[in-house]
Amino acid sequence: MDPELAALVVDARFEELGIVGAYTAPGGEPVSVRVFRSRDEDTAAGFGESRPLVRAVTVQVRASEASPAKGGHFDIGGQVMRVEGQPRIEDPARLIWTCQAVPV
């Protein structure tokens, strides 16, 4: 797919269906973003030698709006979630960050 067309499709999808929120990088200021948030799911969290299950969500944000990092926070509808693990870009056009986040 043409990169410009891919960007138009992604932008239209986020503008039409995305949820307004904010992202704050570690030590940074909040920036307004539109995100997609998945339903809660159980994921293993590192805690010393044990790996307890915690309730996590998948948050997707456009790369043009934010560069999420481990330890950053999303505020979506008043719910604050901390980014766990390294965010990754999985889409072929490299336009969308995918993050695992846990409620704070």
PDB file of C-alpha atoms in Angstrom:
ATOM      1  CA  MET A   1       0.000   0.000   0.000  1.00  0.00           C
ATOM      2  CA  ASP A   2       1.167   3.504  -0.781  1.00  0.00           C
ATOM      3  CA  PRO A   3       2.590   5.091   2.434  1.00  0.00           C
ATOM      4  CA  GLU A   4       0.603   8.308   1.982  1.00  0.00           C
ATOM      5  CA  LEU A   5      -2.632   6.358   1.494  1.00  0.00           C
ATOM      6  CA  ALA A   6      -1.850   4.212   4.547  1.00  0.00           C
ATOM      7  CA  ALA A   7      -1.343   7.351   6.634  1.00  0.00           C
ATOM      8  CA  LEU A   8      -4.667   8.787   5.435  1.00  0.00           C
ATOM      9  CA  VAL A   9      -6.485   5.554   6.324  1.00  0.00           C
ATOM     10  CA  VAL A  10      -4.899   5.363   9.785  1.00  0.00           C
ATOM     11  CA  ASP A  11      -5.616   9.036  10.492  1.00  0.00           C
ATOM     12  CA  ALA A  12      -9.257   8.690   9.402  1.00  0.00           C
ATOM     13  CA  ARG A  13      -9.709   5.560  11.539  1.00  0.00           C
ATOM     14  CA  PHE A  14      -8.300   7.206  14.673  1.00  0.00           C
ATOM     15  CA  GLU A  15     -10.202  10.477  14.109  1.00  0.00           C
ATOM     16  CA  GLU A  16     -13.526   8.690  13.575  1.00  0.00           C
ATOM     17  CA  LEU A  17     -13.287   5.841  16.083  1.00  0.00           C
ATOM     18  CA  GLY A  18     -10.454   6.702  18.488  1.00  0.00           C
ATOM     19  CA  ILE A  19     -10.912   7.794  22.081  1.00  0.00           C
ATOM     20  CA  VAL A  20      -9.530  11.172  23.167  1.00  0.00           C
ATOM     21  CA  GLY A  21      -6.934  10.890  25.900  1.00  0.00           C
ATOM     22  CA  ALA A  22      -3.521  12.081  26.976  1.00  0.00           C
ATOM     23  CA  TYR A  23      -0.075  10.527  27.043  1.00  0.00           C
ATOM     24  CA  THR A  24       2.671  11.583  29.448  1.00  0.00           C
ATOM     25  CA  ALA A  25       6.209  10.365  28.821  1.00  0.00           C
ATOM     26  CA  PRO A  26       8.394   9.660  31.866  1.00  0.00           C
ATOM     27  CA  GLY A  27       9.417  13.102  33.141  1.00  0.00           C
ATOM     28  CA  GLY A  28       7.448  14.842  30.384  1.00  0.00           C
ATOM     29  CA  GLU A  29       4.327  16.910  29.923  1.00  0.00           C
ATOM     30  CA  PRO A  30       0.951  15.443  28.826  1.00  0.00           C
ATOM     31  CA  VAL A  31       0.094  15.561  25.122  1.00  0.00           C
ATOM     32  CA  SER A  32      -3.361  15.070  23.663  1.00  0.00           C
ATOM     33  CA  VAL A  33      -3.761  11.826  21.692  1.00  0.00           C
ATOM     34  CA  ARG A  34      -6.446   9.629  20.189  1.00  0.00           C
ATOM     35  CA  VAL A  35      -6.159   5.970  21.112  1.00  0.00           C
ATOM     36  CA  PHE A  36      -7.734   2.584  20.738  1.00  0.00           C
ATOM     37  CA  ARG A  37      -8.032   0.627  23.968  1.00  0.00           C
ATOM     38  CA  SER A  38      -8.680  -3.114  24.040  1.00  0.00           C
ATOM     39  CA  ARG A  39     -10.576  -4.971  26.697  1.00  0.00           C
ATOM     40  CA  ASP A  40      -8.762  -6.001  29.865  1.00  0.00           C
ATOM     41  CA  GLU A  41      -6.762  -9.219  29.776  1.00  0.00           C
ATOM     42  CA  ASP A  42      -4.526 -11.070  32.204  1.00  0.00           C
ATOM     43  CA  THR A  43      -0.783 -10.769  31.645  1.00  0.00           C
ATOM     44  CA  ALA A  44       2.233 -11.886  33.666  1.00  0.00           C
ATOM     45  CA  ALA A  45       4.144  -9.113  35.408  1.00  0.00           C
ATOM     46  CA  GLY A  46       7.729  -9.375  36.558  1.00  0.00           C
ATOM     47  CA  PHE A  47       7.998  -9.038  40.324  1.00  0.00           C
ATOM     48  CA  GLY A  48      11.280 -10.379  41.668  1.00  0.00           C
ATOM     49  CA  GLU A  49      11.413 -14.117  40.997  1.00  0.00           C
ATOM     50  CA  SER A  50       7.635 -14.491  40.726  1.00  0.00           C
ATOM     51  CA  ARG A  51       5.366 -13.613  37.789  1.00  0.00           C
ATOM     52  CA  PRO A  52       1.923 -12.688  39.177  1.00  0.00           C
ATOM     53  CA  LEU A  53      -0.966 -12.088  36.806  1.00  0.00           C
ATOM     54  CA  VAL A  54      -2.166  -8.493  36.496  1.00  0.00           C
ATOM     55  CA  ARG A  55      -5.043  -6.964  34.547  1.00  0.00           C
ATOM     56  CA  ALA A  56      -3.617  -5.222  31.454  1.00  0.00           C
ATOM     57  CA  VAL A  57      -5.000  -3.482  28.387  1.00  0.00           C
ATOM     58  CA  THR A  58      -3.585  -2.948  24.929  1.00  0.00           C
ATOM     59  CA  VAL A  59      -3.423   0.706  23.896  1.00  0.00           C
ATOM     60  CA  GLN A  60      -2.723   1.789  20.320  1.00  0.00           C
ATOM     61  CA  VAL A  61      -1.647   5.338  19.483  1.00  0.00           C
ATOM     62  CA  ARG A  62      -0.532   6.974  16.237  1.00  0.00           C
ATOM     63  CA  ALA A  63       3.234   7.379  15.897  1.00  0.00           C
ATOM     64  CA  SER A  64       2.558  10.907  14.611  1.00  0.00           C
ATOM     65  CA  GLU A  65       1.048  11.881  18.000  1.00  0.00           C
ATOM     66  CA  ALA A  66       3.343  10.240  20.561  1.00  0.00           C
ATOM     67  CA  SER A  67       6.372   8.011  21.020  1.00  0.00           C
ATOM     68  CA  PRO A  68       5.349   5.969  24.060  1.00  0.00           C
ATOM     69  CA  ALA A  69       7.973   4.534  26.387  1.00  0.00           C
ATOM     70  CA  LYS A  70       7.990   2.063  29.238  1.00  0.00           C
ATOM     71  CA  GLY A  71       6.889   3.908  32.376  1.00  0.00           C
ATOM     72  CA  GLY A  72       4.836   6.508  30.497  1.00  0.00           C
ATOM     73  CA  HIS A  73       1.159   7.033  31.343  1.00  0.00           C
ATOM     74  CA  PHE A  74      -2.037   7.162  29.330  1.00  0.00           C
ATOM     75  CA  ASP A  75      -5.059   8.965  30.773  1.00  0.00           C
ATOM     76  CA  ILE A  76      -8.142   7.718  28.953  1.00  0.00           C
ATOM     77  CA  GLY A  77     -11.530   8.823  30.221  1.00  0.00           C
ATOM     78  CA  GLY A  78     -10.130   9.480  33.684  1.00  0.00           C
ATOM     79  CA  GLN A  79      -8.458   6.064  33.947  1.00  0.00           C
ATOM     80  CA  VAL A  80      -4.678   6.306  34.248  1.00  0.00           C
ATOM     81  CA  MET A  81      -2.632   3.403  32.906  1.00  0.00           C
ATOM     82  CA  ARG A  82       1.141   2.909  33.040  1.00  0.00           C
ATOM     83  CA  VAL A  83       2.961   1.479  30.008  1.00  0.00           C
ATOM     84  CA  GLU A  84       4.557  -1.876  30.901  1.00  0.00           C
ATOM     85  CA  GLY A  85       7.231  -3.367  28.681  1.00  0.00           C
ATOM     86  CA  GLN A  86       8.576  -1.809  25.516  1.00  0.00           C
ATOM     87  CA  PRO A  87       5.973  -0.384  23.112  1.00  0.00           C
ATOM     88  CA  ARG A  88       6.215  -1.843  19.619  1.00  0.00           C
ATOM     89  CA  ILE A  89       5.245  -0.911  16.089  1.00  0.00           C
ATOM     90  CA  GLU A  90       3.643  -3.920  14.392  1.00  0.00           C
ATOM     91  CA  ASP A  91       1.754  -2.475  11.435  1.00  0.00           C
ATOM     92  CA  PRO A  92       3.458  -2.734   8.019  1.00  0.00           C
ATOM     93  CA  ALA A  93       3.390   1.039   7.453  1.00  0.00           C
ATOM     94  CA  ARG A  94       4.946   1.675  10.912  1.00  0.00           C
ATOM     95  CA  LEU A  95       2.284   4.219  11.848  1.00  0.00           C
ATOM     96  CA  ILE A  96       0.835   2.773  15.081  1.00  0.00           C
ATOM     97  CA  TRP A  97       2.460   2.091  18.452  1.00  0.00           C
ATOM     98  CA  THR A  98       1.037  -0.846  20.431  1.00  0.00           C
ATOM     99  CA  CYS A  99       1.513  -0.763  24.219  1.00  0.00           C
ATOM    100  CA  GLN A 100       0.611  -3.045  27.119  1.00  0.00           C
ATOM    101  CA  ALA A 101      -0.614  -0.909  30.005  1.00  0.00           C
ATOM    102  CA  VAL A 102      -1.803  -1.581  33.549  1.00  0.00           C
ATOM    103  CA  PRO A 103      -4.110   0.578  35.673  1.00  0.00           C
ATOM    104  CA  VAL A 104      -2.320   2.747  38.225  1.00  0.00           C
TER     105      VAL A 104
END
